[in-house]
Amino acid sequence: MSVDPGTRITHAVWALLESDGYDALQLRDVARVARVSMSTIYQRYPNRDELVLAAITEWVDAHIYRELAPPHPEETLAEGLIRMLRYVFEPWEHNPHMLEPYFRARSIPGGHRLDAKGFEAVLPVAAQIFAGIQPDYAADLGLVLTNMTYALIGRCAAGDLDSAEILPAMERIIMRMTSDNVPLTTPVEEAANDHTEDFPTFGIGPSFHSPFAP
């Protein structure tokens, strides 16, 4: 059975993004790999941006957004949020080569559709996870998690962070934001008495401070 030219074009874009990267993608190479003419590509996509956006949208549909189960009755807020983030990020850990193209495609005309698709995939279950939570607190959590998500993806796209480090970082953020941190903000008695040698020196891992390194 012959494969539809549109499918061949999409799969060619996926293969070239994986092998050559976002910047190196050329329409003539897509035509060669897909075994179609340039006119066939232009009949479907008026420019490179439209082709890349369509291909990445199809890739996300095929690899990222599966069915997300609703929360069970005993699930805590932290457990629900971590489960939702694993749903989103575990596929990226297995396909890190597509993270940069995804991030870059968000900035091209029409790229907001990728963000909208992500929200549509998690919003129904997210609403159930946040059910009964104080609205202001839920809004603050959403603000922090959304911005941290895009910041960490951007660092991966820039090569400053491994994709496998996103999920552990987000899980730590969730645990901190859903826990009582007041006791942790109060200096312990030993430190107050200047016995600081008993405590480890504060530090951040190299992968997290690299953007600020000289």
PDB file of C-alpha atoms in Angstrom:
ATOM      1  CA  MET A   1       0.000   0.000   0.000  1.00  0.00           C
ATOM      2  CA  SER A   2       1.420   3.386  -1.016  1.00  0.00           C
ATOM      3  CA  VAL A   3       1.893   6.010   1.686  1.00  0.00           C
ATOM      4  CA  ASP A   4       0.109   9.326   1.284  1.00  0.00           C
ATOM      5  CA  PRO A   5       2.489  12.139   0.184  1.00  0.00           C
ATOM      6  CA  GLY A   6       1.426  14.221   3.185  1.00  0.00           C
ATOM      7  CA  THR A   7       2.464  11.446   5.556  1.00  0.00           C
ATOM      8  CA  ARG A   8       5.790  11.016   3.750  1.00  0.00           C
ATOM      9  CA  ILE A   9       6.438  14.745   4.033  1.00  0.00           C
ATOM     10  CA  THR A  10       5.641  14.769   7.748  1.00  0.00           C
ATOM     11  CA  HIS A  11       7.842  11.760   8.463  1.00  0.00           C
ATOM     12  CA  ALA A  12      10.656  13.297   6.418  1.00  0.00           C
ATOM     13  CA  VAL A  13      10.524  16.444   8.548  1.00  0.00           C
ATOM     14  CA  TRP A  14      10.662  14.331  11.714  1.00  0.00           C
ATOM     15  CA  ALA A  15      13.683  12.401  10.447  1.00  0.00           C
ATOM     16  CA  LEU A  16      15.557  15.528   9.354  1.00  0.00           C
ATOM     17  CA  LEU A  17      14.849  17.368  12.601  1.00  0.00           C
ATOM     18  CA  GLU A  18      16.253  14.393  14.478  1.00  0.00           C
ATOM     19  CA  SER A  19      19.343  13.988  12.315  1.00  0.00           C
ATOM     20  CA  ASP A  20      20.195  17.562  11.298  1.00  0.00           C
ATOM     21  CA  GLY A  21      18.388  19.855  13.746  1.00  0.00           C
ATOM     22  CA  TYR A  22      15.954  22.728  13.405  1.00  0.00           C
ATOM     23  CA  ASP A  23      18.152  25.310  11.691  1.00  0.00           C
ATOM     24  CA  ALA A  24      19.471  22.892   9.057  1.00  0.00           C
ATOM     25  CA  LEU A  25      16.033  21.812   7.834  1.00  0.00           C
ATOM     26  CA  GLN A  26      15.623  22.703   4.142  1.00  0.00           C
ATOM     27  CA  LEU A  27      12.566  22.137   1.969  1.00  0.00           C
ATOM     28  CA  ARG A  28      14.645  20.580  -0.794  1.00  0.00           C
ATOM     29  CA  ASP A  29      15.916  17.985   1.692  1.00  0.00           C
ATOM     30  CA  VAL A  30      12.351  17.280   2.804  1.00  0.00           C
ATOM     31  CA  ALA A  31      11.348  16.767  -0.820  1.00  0.00           C
ATOM     32  CA  ARG A  32      14.282  14.417  -1.384  1.00  0.00           C
ATOM     33  CA  VAL A  33      13.643  12.278   1.712  1.00  0.00           C
ATOM     34  CA  ALA A  34       9.872  12.219   1.162  1.00  0.00           C
ATOM     35  CA  ARG A  35      10.312  11.454  -2.555  1.00  0.00           C
ATOM     36  CA  VAL A  36       7.976  14.251  -3.601  1.00  0.00           C
ATOM     37  CA  SER A  37       8.410  17.353  -5.725  1.00  0.00           C
ATOM     38  CA  MET A  38       8.869  20.841  -4.316  1.00  0.00           C
ATOM     39  CA  SER A  39       5.558  21.814  -5.897  1.00  0.00           C
ATOM     40  CA  THR A  40       3.824  19.073  -3.887  1.00  0.00           C
ATOM     41  CA  ILE A  41       5.200  20.572  -0.689  1.00  0.00           C
ATOM     42  CA  TYR A  42       4.197  24.121  -1.652  1.00  0.00           C
ATOM     43  CA  GLN A  43       0.702  22.968  -2.560  1.00  0.00           C
ATOM     44  CA  ARG A  44       0.259  21.886   1.060  1.00  0.00           C
ATOM     45  CA  TYR A  45       2.443  24.362   2.932  1.00  0.00           C
ATOM     46  CA  PRO A  46       3.091  27.938   1.755  1.00  0.00           C
ATOM     47  CA  ASN A  47       6.416  28.221   3.597  1.00  0.00           C
ATOM     48  CA  ARG A  48       8.914  26.446   5.822  1.00  0.00           C
ATOM     49  CA  ASP A  49       7.338  27.687   9.052  1.00  0.00           C
ATOM     50  CA  GLU A  50       3.945  26.233   8.169  1.00  0.00           C
ATOM     51  CA  LEU A  51       5.543  22.902   7.263  1.00  0.00           C
ATOM     52  CA  VAL A  52       7.552  22.704  10.487  1.00  0.00           C
ATOM     53  CA  LEU A  53       4.594  23.716  12.640  1.00  0.00           C
ATOM     54  CA  ALA A  54       2.310  21.150  11.013  1.00  0.00           C
ATOM     55  CA  ALA A  55       4.894  18.383  11.358  1.00  0.00           C
ATOM     56  CA  ILE A  56       5.620  19.130  15.017  1.00  0.00           C
ATOM     57  CA  THR A  57       1.909  19.359  15.787  1.00  0.00           C
ATOM     58  CA  GLU A  58       1.435  15.889  14.308  1.00  0.00           C
ATOM     59  CA  TRP A  59       4.475  14.595  16.192  1.00  0.00           C
ATOM     60  CA  VAL A  60       3.117  15.896  19.492  1.00  0.00           C
ATOM     61  CA  ASP A  61      -0.259  14.288  18.791  1.00  0.00           C
ATOM     62  CA  ALA A  62       1.418  10.962  18.059  1.00  0.00           C
ATOM     63  CA  HIS A  63       3.983  10.884  20.877  1.00  0.00           C
ATOM     64  CA  ILE A  64       3.073  13.209  23.759  1.00  0.00           C
ATOM     65  CA  TYR A  65      -0.616  13.623  24.444  1.00  0.00           C
ATOM     66  CA  ARG A  66      -2.041  10.280  25.385  1.00  0.00           C
ATOM     67  CA  GLU A  67      -5.121   9.793  27.538  1.00  0.00           C
ATOM     68  CA  LEU A  68      -4.598  11.244  31.018  1.00  0.00           C
ATOM     69  CA  ALA A  69      -6.446   9.369  33.752  1.00  0.00           C
ATOM     70  CA  PRO A  70      -8.546  11.385  36.222  1.00  0.00           C
ATOM     71  CA  PRO A  71      -7.397  11.622  39.847  1.00  0.00           C
ATOM     72  CA  HIS A  72      -8.385   8.868  42.253  1.00  0.00           C
ATOM     73  CA  PRO A  73     -10.175   9.850  45.495  1.00  0.00           C
ATOM     74  CA  GLU A  74      -7.123   9.439  47.757  1.00  0.00           C
ATOM     75  CA  GLU A  75      -4.730  11.355  45.500  1.00  0.00           C
ATOM     76  CA  THR A  76      -3.180  14.448  47.094  1.00  0.00           C
ATOM     77  CA  LEU A  77      -2.670  17.711  45.230  1.00  0.00           C
ATOM     78  CA  ALA A  78       1.077  17.077  44.988  1.00  0.00           C
ATOM     79  CA  GLU A  79       0.567  13.519  43.732  1.00  0.00           C
ATOM     80  CA  GLY A  80      -1.899  14.691  41.102  1.00  0.00           C
ATOM     81  CA  LEU A  81       0.342  17.472  39.831  1.00  0.00           C
ATOM     82  CA  ILE A  82       3.389  15.208  39.678  1.00  0.00           C
ATOM     83  CA  ARG A  83       1.397  12.568  37.798  1.00  0.00           C
ATOM     84  CA  MET A  84       0.243  15.215  35.319  1.00  0.00           C
ATOM     85  CA  LEU A  85       3.795  16.458  34.771  1.00  0.00           C
ATOM     86  CA  ARG A  86       5.061  12.921  34.238  1.00  0.00           C
ATOM     87  CA  TYR A  87       2.366  12.481  31.612  1.00  0.00           C
ATOM     88  CA  VAL A  88       3.774  15.504  29.774  1.00  0.00           C
ATOM     89  CA  PHE A  89       7.531  15.146  30.278  1.00  0.00           C
ATOM     90  CA  GLU A  90       8.333  11.431  30.295  1.00  0.00           C
ATOM     91  CA  PRO A  91       7.841  11.207  26.494  1.00  0.00           C
ATOM     92  CA  TRP A  92      10.237  14.144  26.060  1.00  0.00           C
ATOM     93  CA  GLU A  93      12.875  12.267  28.053  1.00  0.00           C
ATOM     94  CA  HIS A  94      12.699   9.508  25.437  1.00  0.00           C
ATOM     95  CA  ASN A  95      12.687  11.972  22.515  1.00  0.00           C
ATOM     96  CA  PRO A  96      15.033  14.807  23.548  1.00  0.00           C
ATOM     97  CA  HIS A  97      15.947  15.613  19.938  1.00  0.00           C
ATOM     98  CA  MET A  98      12.434  17.010  19.367  1.00  0.00           C
ATOM     99  CA  LEU A  99      12.463  19.354  22.349  1.00  0.00           C
ATOM    100  CA  GLU A 100      14.391  22.145  20.619  1.00  0.00           C
ATOM    101  CA  PRO A 101      12.230  22.059  17.449  1.00  0.00           C
ATOM    102  CA  TYR A 102       9.117  22.138  19.641  1.00  0.00           C
ATOM    103  CA  PHE A 103      10.384  25.122  21.633  1.00  0.00           C
ATOM    104  CA  ARG A 104      11.499  26.991  18.514  1.00  0.00           C
ATOM    105  CA  ALA A 105       8.234  26.293  16.703  1.00  0.00           C
ATOM    106  CA  ARG A 106       6.297  28.004  19.495  1.00  0.00           C
ATOM    107  CA  SER A 107       7.816  31.317  18.349  1.00  0.00           C
ATOM    108  CA  ILE A 108       6.871  31.127  14.674  1.00  0.00           C
ATOM    109  CA  PRO A 109       3.553  32.512  13.358  1.00  0.00           C
ATOM    110  CA  GLY A 110       0.763  30.254  14.568  1.00  0.00           C
ATOM    111  CA  GLY A 111       3.037  28.573  17.112  1.00  0.00           C
ATOM    112  CA  HIS A 112       0.632  29.443  19.915  1.00  0.00           C
ATOM    113  CA  ARG A 113      -1.386  26.464  18.703  1.00  0.00           C
ATOM    114  CA  LEU A 114       1.194  24.179  20.302  1.00  0.00           C
ATOM    115  CA  ASP A 115       0.633  25.815  23.689  1.00  0.00           C
ATOM    116  CA  ALA A 116      -3.131  25.636  23.235  1.00  0.00           C
ATOM    117  CA  LYS A 117      -2.911  21.947  22.382  1.00  0.00           C
ATOM    118  CA  GLY A 118      -0.917  21.264  25.541  1.00  0.00           C
ATOM    119  CA  PHE A 119      -3.411  23.075  27.737  1.00  0.00           C
ATOM    120  CA  GLU A 120      -6.329  21.303  26.091  1.00  0.00           C
ATOM    121  CA  ALA A 121      -4.699  17.936  26.801  1.00  0.00           C
ATOM    122  CA  VAL A 122      -4.298  18.488  30.544  1.00  0.00           C
ATOM    123  CA  LEU A 123      -6.985  21.043  31.424  1.00  0.00           C
ATOM    124  CA  PRO A 124      -9.898  18.642  32.108  1.00  0.00           C
ATOM    125  CA  VAL A 125      -7.868  16.549  34.551  1.00  0.00           C
ATOM    126  CA  ALA A 126      -6.063  19.603  35.967  1.00  0.00           C
ATOM    127  CA  ALA A 127      -9.458  21.081  36.836  1.00  0.00           C
ATOM    128  CA  GLN A 128     -10.287  17.908  38.765  1.00  0.00           C
ATOM    129  CA  ILE A 129      -6.913  17.938  40.538  1.00  0.00           C
ATOM    130  CA  PHE A 130      -7.466  21.542  41.660  1.00  0.00           C
ATOM    131  CA  ALA A 131     -11.103  20.991  42.648  1.00  0.00           C
ATOM    132  CA  GLY A 132     -11.754  22.460  46.097  1.00  0.00           C
ATOM    133  CA  ILE A 133      -8.386  24.242  46.267  1.00  0.00           C
ATOM    134  CA  GLN A 134      -8.382  27.942  47.176  1.00  0.00           C
ATOM    135  CA  PRO A 135      -8.536  29.865  43.849  1.00  0.00           C
ATOM    136  CA  ASP A 136      -5.689  32.267  44.667  1.00  0.00           C
ATOM    137  CA  TYR A 137      -3.416  29.417  45.716  1.00  0.00           C
ATOM    138  CA  ALA A 138      -4.314  27.425  42.600  1.00  0.00           C
ATOM    139  CA  ALA A 139      -3.604  30.470  40.422  1.00  0.00           C
ATOM    140  CA  ASP A 140      -0.203  30.985  42.053  1.00  0.00           C
ATOM    141  CA  LEU A 141       0.684  27.317  41.568  1.00  0.00           C
ATOM    142  CA  GLY A 142      -0.366  27.464  37.935  1.00  0.00           C
ATOM    143  CA  LEU A 143       1.652  30.634  37.350  1.00  0.00           C
ATOM    144  CA  VAL A 144       4.837  29.185  38.825  1.00  0.00           C
ATOM    145  CA  LEU A 145       4.535  25.754  37.202  1.00  0.00           C
ATOM    146  CA  THR A 146       3.700  27.145  33.756  1.00  0.00           C
ATOM    147  CA  ASN A 147       6.574  29.622  33.724  1.00  0.00           C
ATOM    148  CA  MET A 148       9.054  27.140  35.176  1.00  0.00           C
ATOM    149  CA  THR A 149       8.019  24.585  32.566  1.00  0.00           C
ATOM    150  CA  TYR A 150       8.733  26.936  29.668  1.00  0.00           C
ATOM    151  CA  ALA A 151      11.938  28.195  31.286  1.00  0.00           C
ATOM    152  CA  LEU A 152      13.330  24.680  31.721  1.00  0.00           C
ATOM    153  CA  ILE A 153      12.305  23.650  28.200  1.00  0.00           C
ATOM    154  CA  GLY A 154      14.063  26.759  26.917  1.00  0.00           C
ATOM    155  CA  ARG A 155      17.232  25.803  28.776  1.00  0.00           C
ATOM    156  CA  CYS A 156      17.094  22.347  27.221  1.00  0.00           C
ATOM    157  CA  ALA A 157      16.626  23.887  23.782  1.00  0.00           C
ATOM    158  CA  ALA A 158      19.692  26.074  24.423  1.00  0.00           C
ATOM    159  CA  GLY A 159      21.745  23.061  25.481  1.00  0.00           C
ATOM    160  CA  ASP A 160      22.145  24.196  29.107  1.00  0.00           C
ATOM    161  CA  LEU A 161      20.078  21.389  30.632  1.00  0.00           C
ATOM    162  CA  ASP A 162      19.452  17.730  29.888  1.00  0.00           C
ATOM    163  CA  SER A 163      15.820  16.866  29.201  1.00  0.00           C
ATOM    164  CA  ALA A 164      15.942  14.217  31.937  1.00  0.00           C
ATOM    165  CA  GLU A 165      16.519  16.981  34.503  1.00  0.00           C
ATOM    166  CA  ILE A 166      13.225  18.782  33.848  1.00  0.00           C
ATOM    167  CA  LEU A 167      10.900  16.370  35.616  1.00  0.00           C
ATOM    168  CA  PRO A 168      12.950  15.988  38.837  1.00  0.00           C
ATOM    169  CA  ALA A 169      13.230  19.783  39.075  1.00  0.00           C
ATOM    170  CA  MET A 170       9.486  20.246  38.590  1.00  0.00           C
ATOM    171  CA  GLU A 171       8.704  17.538  41.139  1.00  0.00           C
ATOM    172  CA  ARG A 172      10.871  19.296  43.721  1.00  0.00           C
ATOM    173  CA  ILE A 173       9.093  22.572  43.003  1.00  0.00           C
ATOM    174  CA  ILE A 174       5.709  20.933  43.505  1.00  0.00           C
ATOM    175  CA  MET A 175       6.731  19.312  46.774  1.00  0.00           C
ATOM    176  CA  ARG A 176       8.033  22.640  48.094  1.00  0.00           C
ATOM    177  CA  MET A 177       4.973  24.586  47.003  1.00  0.00           C
ATOM    178  CA  THR A 178       2.504  22.107  48.469  1.00  0.00           C
ATOM    179  CA  SER A 179       4.331  21.610  51.787  1.00  0.00           C
ATOM    180  CA  ASP A 180       4.589  23.676  54.960  1.00  0.00           C
ATOM    181  CA  ASN A 181       7.905  25.450  54.451  1.00  0.00           C
ATOM    182  CA  VAL A 182       7.723  27.779  57.442  1.00  0.00           C
ATOM    183  CA  PRO A 183       9.869  25.508  59.654  1.00  0.00           C
ATOM    184  CA  LEU A 184      12.500  25.439  56.907  1.00  0.00           C
ATOM    185  CA  THR A 185      12.744  29.242  56.822  1.00  0.00           C
ATOM    186  CA  THR A 186      13.639  29.470  60.498  1.00  0.00           C
ATOM    187  CA  PRO A 187      17.362  29.111  61.285  1.00  0.00           C
ATOM    188  CA  VAL A 188      18.004  26.100  63.466  1.00  0.00           C
ATOM    189  CA  GLU A 189      19.352  26.691  66.952  1.00  0.00           C
ATOM    190  CA  GLU A 190      22.865  25.502  66.164  1.00  0.00           C
ATOM    191  CA  ALA A 191      23.181  27.920  63.255  1.00  0.00           C
ATOM    192  CA  ALA A 192      21.882  30.757  65.404  1.00  0.00           C
ATOM    193  CA  ASN A 193      24.658  29.974  67.871  1.00  0.00           C
ATOM    194  CA  ASP A 194      27.257  30.275  65.086  1.00  0.00           C
ATOM    195  CA  HIS A 195      27.955  26.548  64.885  1.00  0.00           C
ATOM    196  CA  THR A 196      27.771  26.813  61.110  1.00  0.00           C
ATOM    197  CA  GLU A 197      30.535  24.271  60.592  1.00  0.00           C
ATOM    198  CA  ASP A 198      27.995  21.559  61.410  1.00  0.00           C
ATOM    199  CA  PHE A 199      25.962  22.406  58.307  1.00  0.00           C
ATOM    200  CA  PRO A 200      26.791  21.769  54.652  1.00  0.00           C
ATOM    201  CA  THR A 201      27.718  24.732  52.511  1.00  0.00           C
ATOM    202  CA  PHE A 202      24.861  25.961  50.378  1.00  0.00           C
ATOM    203  CA  GLY A 203      25.299  25.082  46.732  1.00  0.00           C
ATOM    204  CA  ILE A 204      23.520  24.542  43.435  1.00  0.00           C
ATOM    205  CA  GLY A 205      24.389  21.867  40.902  1.00  0.00           C
ATOM    206  CA  PRO A 206      26.444  22.955  37.868  1.00  0.00           C
ATOM    207  CA  SER A 207      23.641  22.255  35.403  1.00  0.00           C
ATOM    208  CA  PHE A 208      21.395  24.741  37.175  1.00  0.00           C
ATOM    209  CA  HIS A 209      23.805  27.648  37.576  1.00  0.00           C
ATOM    210  CA  SER A 210      25.445  27.319  34.151  1.00  0.00           C
ATOM    211  CA  PRO A 211      23.522  30.265  32.595  1.00  0.00           C
ATOM    212  CA  PHE A 212      25.096  32.534  35.200  1.00  0.00           C
ATOM    213  CA  ALA A 213      28.618  31.133  35.020  1.00  0.00           C
ATOM    214  CA  PRO A 214      31.309  33.314  33.403  1.00  0.00           C
TER     215      PRO A 214
END
